[in-house]
Coordinates of N, CA and C in Angstrom, one line a residue:
M1 N 9.6 0.6 18.8 CA 9.3 -0.3 17.7 C 7.3 -0.6 17.6
T2 N 6.5 0.1 16.8 CA 5.4 -0.5 16.8 C 5.1 -1.8 16.2
S3 N 4.1 -2.5 16.2 CA 4.0 -4.1 15.7 C 3.2 -4.1 14.4
M4 N 2.9 -4.8 13.7 CA 1.8 -5.7 13.1 C 1.6 -6.8 13.3
T5 N 0.2 -7.4 13.1 CA -0.1 -8.7 13.5 C -1.2 -9.5 13.0
I6 N -1.1 -10.4 11.4 CA -2.3 -10.6 10.9 C -3.1 -11.2 11.7
V7 N -4.0 -10.7 12.1 CA -5.2 -11.8 12.6 C -6.1 -12.0 11.8
D8 N -6.3 -12.1 11.0 CA -6.9 -12.9 9.8 C -5.9 -13.3 8.5
P9 N -6.2 -14.7 8.0 CA -4.9 -14.3 6.8 C -6.2 -15.1 5.8
S10 N -7.5 -15.5 5.6 CA -7.7 -15.7 5.1 C -8.4 -14.0 3.7
V11 N -8.2 -13.8 2.9 CA -8.3 -12.2 2.7 C -9.8 -12.8 1.4
K12 N -9.8 -14.3 1.6 CA -11.4 -14.4 0.2 C -11.0 -15.9 0.4
P13 N -11.9 -17.1 0.0 CA -11.6 -17.7 -0.6 C -10.4 -18.3 -1.5
G14 N -9.9 -18.6 -1.4 CA -8.5 -19.1 -2.8 C -7.4 -17.5 -2.4
L15 N -7.2 -16.9 -1.7 CA -6.3 -16.1 -1.4 C -5.9 -15.8 0.2
T16 N -4.6 -15.9 0.4 CA -4.1 -15.3 2.1 C -3.0 -14.9 1.7
A17 N -3.1 -14.1 2.6 CA -1.4 -13.0 3.8 C -1.0 -13.8 3.8
F18 N 0.5 -13.4 3.5 CA 1.6 -13.2 4.3 C 1.9 -12.7 4.8
Q19 N 3.1 -11.8 5.7 CA 4.2 -11.0 6.0 C 5.4 -11.3 4.9
A20 N 6.3 -10.8 3.9 CA 7.0 -11.4 3.0 C 8.4 -11.0 4.0
S21 N 8.8 -12.2 3.0 CA 10.4 -12.4 3.5 C 11.4 -12.0 2.4
A22 N 12.2 -12.2 2.4 CA 13.3 -11.5 1.9 C 13.6 -12.6 0.7
E23 N 12.8 -13.7 0.9 CA 13.0 -14.5 -0.6 C 11.8 -14.5 -1.8
D24 N 11.3 -13.7 -0.7 CA 10.2 -12.8 -1.6 C 10.0 -11.5 -2.5
Q25 N 11.6 -10.8 -2.5 CA 11.5 -9.6 -2.0 C 12.0 -9.6 -4.2
A26 N 12.4 -10.2 -4.8 CA 13.0 -10.3 -6.0 C 11.2 -10.1 -7.0
E27 N 10.4 -11.1 -6.7 CA 8.7 -11.7 -6.7 C 7.9 -10.1 -7.2
V28 N 8.3 -10.0 -5.8 CA 7.0 -8.5 -5.2 C 8.3 -7.3 -6.0
H29 N 8.7 -7.2 -6.4 CA 10.0 -6.1 -6.9 C 9.3 -6.0 -8.5
E30 N 9.0 -7.2 -8.8 CA 8.9 -7.3 -10.1 C 7.2 -7.0 -10.7
L31 N 6.6 -7.8 -9.3 CA 5.1 -7.6 -9.5 C 5.2 -5.6 -9.8
I32 N 5.8 -5.3 -8.6 CA 5.9 -4.0 -8.7 C 6.7 -3.2 -9.9
L33 N 7.0 -3.1 -10.7 CA 7.2 -2.7 -12.1 C 6.7 -3.1 -13.1
K34 N 5.7 -4.1 -12.5 CA 4.4 -4.4 -14.3 C 3.9 -3.7 -13.6
T35 N 3.7 -3.2 -13.1 CA 2.4 -2.1 -12.4 C 2.8 -1.0 -13.0
A36 N 4.2 -0.9 -12.6 CA 5.0 0.6 -12.9 C 4.9 1.3 -14.7
R37 N 5.2 -1.0 -15.5 CA 5.5 0.0 -16.4 C 3.9 -0.1 -17.0
W38 N 2.8 -0.9 -16.8 CA 1.7 -0.4 -16.9 C 0.7 0.3 -17.1
L39 N 1.5 1.3 -16.2 CA 1.1 2.8 -15.3 C 1.5 4.1 -16.9
H40 N 2.7 3.8 -16.6 CA 3.7 4.7 -17.7 C 2.5 4.3 -19.5
S41 N 2.4 2.5 -19.4 CA 1.5 2.8 -21.0 C 0.9 3.6 -21.1
K42 N -0.6 3.7 -19.9 CA -1.4 4.4 -20.4 C -1.1 6.0 -19.7
G43 N -0.3 5.9 -19.2 CA 0.2 7.8 -20.2 C 1.2 8.6 -18.6
S44 N 0.3 7.8 -17.5 CA 0.9 8.3 -16.3 C 2.0 8.3 -15.7
T45 N 2.5 9.4 -14.8 CA 3.9 9.3 -14.1 C 4.0 8.8 -13.2
Q46 N 3.2 8.0 -12.6 CA 2.6 7.4 -11.6 C 3.5 6.0 -10.9
W47 N 4.6 6.2 -10.3 CA 5.7 5.4 -9.8 C 6.9 5.1 -11.0
G48 N 6.9 6.6 -11.7 CA 7.8 6.8 -12.9 C 9.1 6.4 -12.6
K49 N 9.7 6.4 -11.2 CA 11.2 6.9 -10.6 C 11.1 4.9 -10.8
L50 N 10.2 4.3 -10.1 CA 10.7 3.0 -10.4 C 11.6 2.2 -11.6
L51 N 11.1 3.2 -12.5 CA 11.6 2.6 -14.4 C 12.1 3.5 -14.2
K52 N 13.1 4.2 -13.4 CA 14.4 4.3 -13.3 C 15.6 4.2 -12.3
G53 N 15.1 3.1 -11.7 CA 15.3 2.0 -11.0 C 15.8 3.0 -9.6
E54 N 15.0 3.9 -9.4 CA 15.0 4.3 -7.8 C 14.0 4.4 -7.2
D55 N 13.7 3.5 -5.6 CA 12.8 2.7 -5.2 C 12.5 3.9 -3.5
D56 N 12.1 5.0 -3.6 CA 11.8 5.7 -2.8 C 10.9 5.2 -1.7
H57 N 10.4 3.8 -1.8 CA 10.1 3.3 -0.3 C 10.7 2.2 -0.1
N58 N 11.9 2.1 -0.6 CA 12.9 1.1 0.1 C 11.7 -0.5 0.1
L59 N 12.1 -1.1 -1.0 CA 10.5 -2.2 -0.2 C 12.0 -3.4 0.0
G60 N 13.4 -3.8 -0.2 CA 14.0 -4.2 0.6 C 14.0 -4.1 2.5
G61 N 14.2 -2.5 2.9 CA 14.3 -2.5 4.1 C 12.2 -2.2 4.5
A62 N 11.7 -2.3 4.0 CA 10.3 -2.0 4.0 C 10.0 -3.4 4.3
I63 N 10.6 -4.4 4.0 CA 10.3 -6.5 3.7 C 11.0 -6.2 5.7
A64 N 12.6 -6.1 5.4 CA 13.3 -6.5 6.3 C 12.6 -5.6 7.9
R65 N 11.7 -4.4 7.5 CA 11.2 -4.2 8.6 C 10.0 -5.2 9.2
G66 N 9.3 -6.0 8.2 CA 8.0 -6.5 8.6 C 6.8 -5.4 8.3
E67 N 6.8 -4.4 6.9 CA 5.9 -4.1 6.6 C 5.3 -4.3 5.5
V68 N 5.7 -5.4 5.0 CA 5.4 -6.0 3.5 C 4.7 -6.9 3.3
V69 N 2.9 -7.0 3.1 CA 2.3 -8.6 2.7 C 2.1 -8.4 1.6
I70 N 1.8 -9.7 1.6 CA 1.7 -9.8 0.4 C 0.8 -11.4 0.4
F71 N 0.2 -11.5 -0.8 CA -1.7 -12.1 -1.0 C -1.1 -13.4 -1.7
R72 N -0.7 -14.8 -1.4 CA -0.9 -15.6 -2.6 C -2.7 -16.0 -3.3
T73 N -2.6 -17.0 -4.2 CA -3.2 -17.7 -4.6 C -3.0 -19.7 -3.8
S74 N -4.7 -19.8 -3.1 CA -4.0 -21.1 -3.2 C -3.5 -21.9 -3.6
D75 N -4.5 -22.2 -4.8 CA -3.9 -23.2 -5.3 C -2.6 -23.3 -6.0
D76 N -1.9 -22.2 -6.5 CA -1.2 -22.5 -7.1 C 0.6 -21.6 -6.5
H77 N -0.5 -20.7 -5.6 CA 0.6 -20.3 -4.3 C 1.1 -18.9 -4.9
R78 N 0.4 -18.6 -6.7 CA 0.7 -17.6 -7.1 C 1.6 -16.2 -6.6
L79 N 1.8 -15.3 -6.9 CA 1.3 -13.9 -6.1 C 0.4 -13.0 -7.1
A80 N -0.5 -12.6 -6.3 CA -1.9 -12.2 -6.6 C -1.5 -10.3 -6.6
G81 N -0.2 -9.9 -5.1 CA -1.2 -8.3 -4.5 C 0.2 -8.4 -3.7
A82 N -0.1 -7.2 -3.1 CA 1.6 -6.6 -2.3 C 1.1 -5.1 -1.7
V83 N 1.1 -5.1 -0.5 CA 1.0 -3.8 -0.2 C 2.0 -3.2 0.8
I84 N 2.8 -2.5 0.9 CA 3.9 -1.7 2.1 C 3.2 -0.4 3.3
L85 N 3.4 -1.3 4.0 CA 2.1 -0.9 4.8 C 2.9 -0.4 6.3
Q86 N 3.5 1.4 6.7 CA 5.3 1.6 6.8 C 4.4 1.8 7.8
Q87 N 4.6 2.0 9.7 CA 4.5 2.1 10.6 C 5.3 3.3 11.3
Q88 N 5.9 3.5 10.2 CA 7.0 4.7 10.6 C 6.5 6.2 9.3
P89 N 6.4 7.6 9.6 CA 6.7 7.3 8.5 C 7.7 8.6 7.9
S90 N 7.5 7.9 6.6 CA 9.2 8.1 5.5 C 9.6 9.6 5.7
A91 N 10.9 10.1 4.7 CA 10.6 11.7 5.1 C 9.4 12.5 3.8
W92 N 9.0 11.2 2.5 CA 8.0 11.1 1.9 C 6.4 11.7 2.6
D93 N 6.3 10.9 3.6 CA 4.7 11.0 4.3 C 4.7 11.9 5.2
C94 N 6.3 12.6 5.5 CA 6.7 13.3 6.5 C 6.0 14.9 5.8
K95 N 6.8 15.0 4.4 CA 6.7 15.8 3.8 C 5.3 16.7 3.3
L96 N 4.2 15.2 2.3 CA 3.2 14.7 2.6 C 2.0 15.9 3.6
W97 N 2.2 15.2 5.4 CA 1.2 15.5 5.8 C 1.6 16.5 6.5
G98 N 2.7 17.2 6.1 CA 3.1 18.3 7.2 C 3.8 18.0 8.3
L99 N 4.4 16.8 8.8 CA 4.9 15.7 9.9 C 6.5 16.4 10.1
D100 N 6.8 16.9 11.6 CA 7.8 16.8 11.5 C 9.4 16.0 11.4
E101 N 10.2 15.2 10.7 CA 10.8 14.7 10.4 C 11.8 14.0 11.5
T102 N 12.2 15.1 12.3 CA 12.9 14.5 13.4 C 12.3 14.2 14.2
N103 N 10.8 14.6 14.5 CA 10.4 13.8 15.7 C 9.2 13.1 15.0
S104 N 9.0 12.2 14.1 CA 8.3 11.0 13.9 C 8.0 9.5 14.3
E105 N 9.2 10.0 15.5 CA 8.9 8.7 15.9 C 7.4 8.3 16.6
G106 N 6.1 7.2 16.8 CA 5.5 6.9 17.2 C 4.5 7.8 16.1
G107 N 3.7 8.1 16.7 CA 2.6 8.7 16.0 C 1.4 7.6 15.9
T108 N -0.4 8.4 15.8 CA -1.0 7.1 15.5 C -1.4 6.7 13.7
S109 N -0.6 6.7 12.7 CA -0.8 6.6 12.3 C 0.1 5.3 10.8
V110 N -0.7 4.7 9.6 CA 0.3 3.6 9.3 C -0.1 3.6 8.1
Y111 N 0.8 4.0 7.0 CA 0.5 4.8 5.8 C 1.1 3.7 4.4
L112 N 0.4 3.8 4.4 CA -0.5 3.0 3.4 C 0.4 2.6 1.7
H113 N 1.2 1.8 1.4 CA 2.4 2.4 -0.3 C 2.6 1.4 -1.0
R114 N 2.2 1.4 -2.8 CA 2.3 0.1 -2.8 C 1.5 -0.3 -3.4
L115 N 0.2 -0.3 -3.2 CA -0.9 -1.3 -3.1 C -1.0 -1.8 -4.6
V116 N -0.5 -3.3 -5.4 CA -0.6 -3.8 -6.7 C -1.1 -4.9 -6.5
V117 N -2.0 -4.7 -7.3 CA -2.7 -6.2 -8.1 C -1.8 -6.5 -9.2
D118 N -1.7 -8.2 -9.0 CA -1.7 -8.4 -10.5 C -1.7 -8.2 -11.6
R119 N -2.2 -8.0 -12.8 CA -2.4 -7.2 -13.4 C -4.0 -9.1 -14.2
D120 N -3.1 -9.8 -13.9 CA -4.4 -11.0 -14.4 C -5.2 -11.3 -13.6
N121 N -5.8 -10.0 -12.2 CA -6.4 -10.5 -11.1 C -7.4 -9.4 -11.0
T122 N -6.9 -8.2 -12.1 CA -7.8 -6.3 -11.6 C -9.1 -7.2 -13.1
G123 N -9.9 -5.9 -12.5 CA -11.5 -5.8 -12.3 C -12.1 -7.1 -12.3
K124 N -11.3 -7.5 -11.0 CA -12.3 -8.5 -10.1 C -13.0 -7.4 -9.3
G125 N -12.5 -7.0 -8.5 CA -13.4 -6.1 -7.3 C -12.2 -6.5 -6.3
L126 N -10.5 -7.4 -6.5 CA -9.9 -7.6 -5.6 C -9.0 -6.2 -5.0
G127 N -8.9 -5.2 -5.7 CA -8.5 -4.0 -5.3 C -9.3 -4.0 -3.8
H128 N -10.1 -4.2 -3.8 CA -11.0 -4.4 -2.8 C -11.0 -4.7 -2.0
E129 N -11.4 -5.7 -2.5 CA -10.9 -6.9 -0.8 C -9.9 -6.5 -0.2
L130 N -9.4 -5.9 -0.5 CA -6.9 -6.5 -0.5 C -7.8 -4.8 0.7
M131 N -8.1 -3.5 0.0 CA -8.4 -2.8 0.7 C -9.0 -3.0 2.2
Q132 N -10.1 -3.8 2.5 CA -11.3 -4.8 3.3 C -9.9 -4.7 4.2
W133 N -9.4 -6.5 3.4 CA -9.0 -6.9 4.9 C -7.3 -6.3 5.6
I134 N -6.5 -5.1 4.7 CA -5.7 -4.3 5.8 C -6.5 -3.8 6.8
E135 N -7.7 -3.3 7.1 CA -8.8 -2.6 7.6 C -8.5 -3.8 8.6
Q136 N -9.0 -4.9 8.7 CA -9.3 -5.4 9.1 C -9.2 -6.9 9.5
G137 N -7.8 -7.6 8.7 CA -6.7 -8.4 8.6 C -5.6 -8.3 10.2
I138 N -5.7 -7.2 9.8 CA -4.0 -7.0 10.1 C -4.4 -6.3 11.4
R139 N -3.5 -6.1 12.7 CA -3.7 -5.6 13.7 C -2.7 -4.2 13.6
F140 N -2.9 -3.0 13.8 CA -1.2 -2.7 14.1 C -1.6 -1.6 15.5
A141 N -0.1 -2.6 16.6 CA -0.2 -1.5 18.0 C -0.4 0.0 17.8
G142 N -0.5 0.1 18.2 CA -0.6 1.8 19.0 C -1.1 2.9 17.4
K143 N -1.4 2.0 16.4 CA -2.3 3.0 14.9 C -3.8 2.8 15.4
D144 N -4.5 3.7 14.6 CA -5.6 4.5 14.8 C -6.4 5.1 13.2
R145 N -5.8 4.4 12.9 CA -6.0 4.9 10.9 C -4.4 4.9 10.1
I146 N -5.1 5.0 8.6 CA -4.2 4.4 7.8 C -4.4 5.6 6.5
R147 N -2.8 6.3 6.2 CA -3.5 7.0 6.0 C -2.4 7.1 4.0
L148 N -2.8 7.8 2.8 CA -2.0 7.4 1.5 C -2.6 8.1 1.0
D149 N -1.8 8.4 -0.4 CA -1.6 9.4 -1.2 C -1.6 9.0 -2.9
C150 N -1.7 9.7 -3.6 CA -2.3 9.2 -5.1 C -1.6 10.7 -5.8
I151 N -1.2 11.0 -6.9 CA -0.9 11.8 -8.2 C -2.6 12.9 -8.4
A152 N -2.3 13.4 -7.5 CA -3.4 14.3 -7.7 C -4.3 14.5 -9.3
G153 N -3.3 14.5 -10.1 CA -4.8 13.6 -11.4 C -5.0 12.0 -11.6
N154 N -5.0 11.5 -10.6 CA -4.9 10.7 -11.1 C -6.8 10.1 -10.5
D155 N -7.7 10.8 -11.1 CA -8.8 10.3 -10.9 C -9.6 9.4 -10.4
K156 N -9.0 8.1 -11.6 CA -10.5 6.7 -10.9 C -9.5 5.9 -9.7
L157 N -8.1 6.5 -9.6 CA -7.7 5.8 -7.8 C -8.3 7.1 -6.8
S158 N -8.2 8.9 -7.0 CA -8.7 8.7 -5.8 C -10.2 8.4 -5.5
G159 N -10.7 8.7 -7.2 CA -12.5 7.6 -7.1 C -12.2 6.4 -6.4
F160 N -11.4 5.7 -5.8 CA -11.3 3.8 -6.0 C -10.9 4.3 -4.4
Y161 N -10.1 5.4 -3.9 CA -10.1 5.0 -2.8 C -10.9 5.7 -1.6
K162 N -11.8 6.8 -2.5 CA -12.9 7.6 -2.4 C -14.2 5.9 -1.8
Q163 N -14.5 5.1 -2.6 CA -15.2 4.6 -2.5 C -14.9 3.0 -2.1
C164 N -12.6 2.9 -0.7 CA -13.1 2.4 0.0 C -12.8 3.1 1.3
G165 N -14.1 3.9 1.6 CA -14.6 4.2 2.2 C -13.0 5.8 2.9
Y166 N -12.4 6.8 1.9 CA -11.1 7.1 2.8 C -11.4 8.0 2.5
T167 N -11.2 9.4 4.0 CA -12.4 10.7 3.3 C -10.7 11.9 2.5
Y168 N -10.6 12.0 1.8 CA -10.4 12.8 1.3 C -10.0 13.9 2.0
I169 N -8.3 14.6 1.6 CA -8.1 15.6 3.2 C -7.5 17.1 2.4
G170 N -7.3 16.8 1.5 CA -6.2 18.0 0.3 C -5.1 16.9 -0.2
E171 N -4.8 18.8 -1.0 CA -3.6 18.3 -2.0 C -3.1 18.9 -1.5
T172 N -1.3 17.7 -1.8 CA -0.2 18.5 -1.1 C 0.8 18.3 -2.1
N173 N 0.9 19.5 -2.7 CA 2.5 19.6 -3.9 C 2.8 18.2 -5.6
G174 N 0.9 18.5 -5.6 CA 0.1 17.8 -6.8 C -0.1 15.9 -6.2
Y175 N -0.7 15.8 -5.1 CA -0.8 15.0 -4.7 C -2.3 14.5 -3.9
N176 N -2.8 13.6 -3.6 CA -4.4 14.1 -3.0 C -3.9 13.1 -2.1
T177 N -3.9 13.2 -0.2 CA -4.2 12.9 0.6 C -5.2 12.6 1.1
F178 N -5.4 11.2 1.2 CA -6.5 10.5 1.9 C -6.2 10.1 3.6
E179 N -7.3 9.9 4.5 CA -6.9 8.4 5.3 C -8.1 8.4 5.5
K180 N -8.3 7.1 6.8 CA -9.3 6.3 7.0 C -9.3 6.2 9.0
M181 N -9.9 6.2 9.5 CA -10.1 5.4 10.9 C -10.2 4.4 10.7
L182 N -9.6 3.4 11.6 CA -9.3 2.2 11.9 C -10.5 1.6 13.0
I183 N -11.7 0.9 12.6 CA -13.0 0.3 13.7 C -11.3 -0.4 15.1
K184 N -11.6 0.6 15.9 CA -10.8 -0.5 17.6 C -12.1 -1.7 17.5
S185 N -11.5 -2.9 17.6 CA -12.0 -4.0 17.8 C -11.8 -4.5 19.5

């Protein structure tokens, strides 16, 4: 089992990162659903299964494994964002990245899923700040890269990942895949 260590909880003045606990699950789940509803209102099918009660990334299990980071405001401790950082590829990741599910232990990749920013905090650069913090404020033992994906038709999100320095790897089954090497310190 690999581990994740928050080395600098300060994302920016007024915003702190925490490893999510079981007590945070309902609040994180609601933030993710709020984002899924907003995506749906914009005509996107991304995260549509969540609106049907399906959770491909098993939020509760990810929290229990210590793979969910939440971001809270310092003044009122309000949830401003969250992310799942899986250190073992899920069945979804194995399919997208062409990995053998029967031998998915280890590996040098962290799989980023469900990055969300509270809708009240959008348009302020917080998404970029969270992506930068994920690369610098946390350490993953034995990991040297972060992988992520999004629906291939979501040009805005694909552009966001490219702006954050992620390399476009390709399209698989209607999803764009991206990867970024972590700087060793």
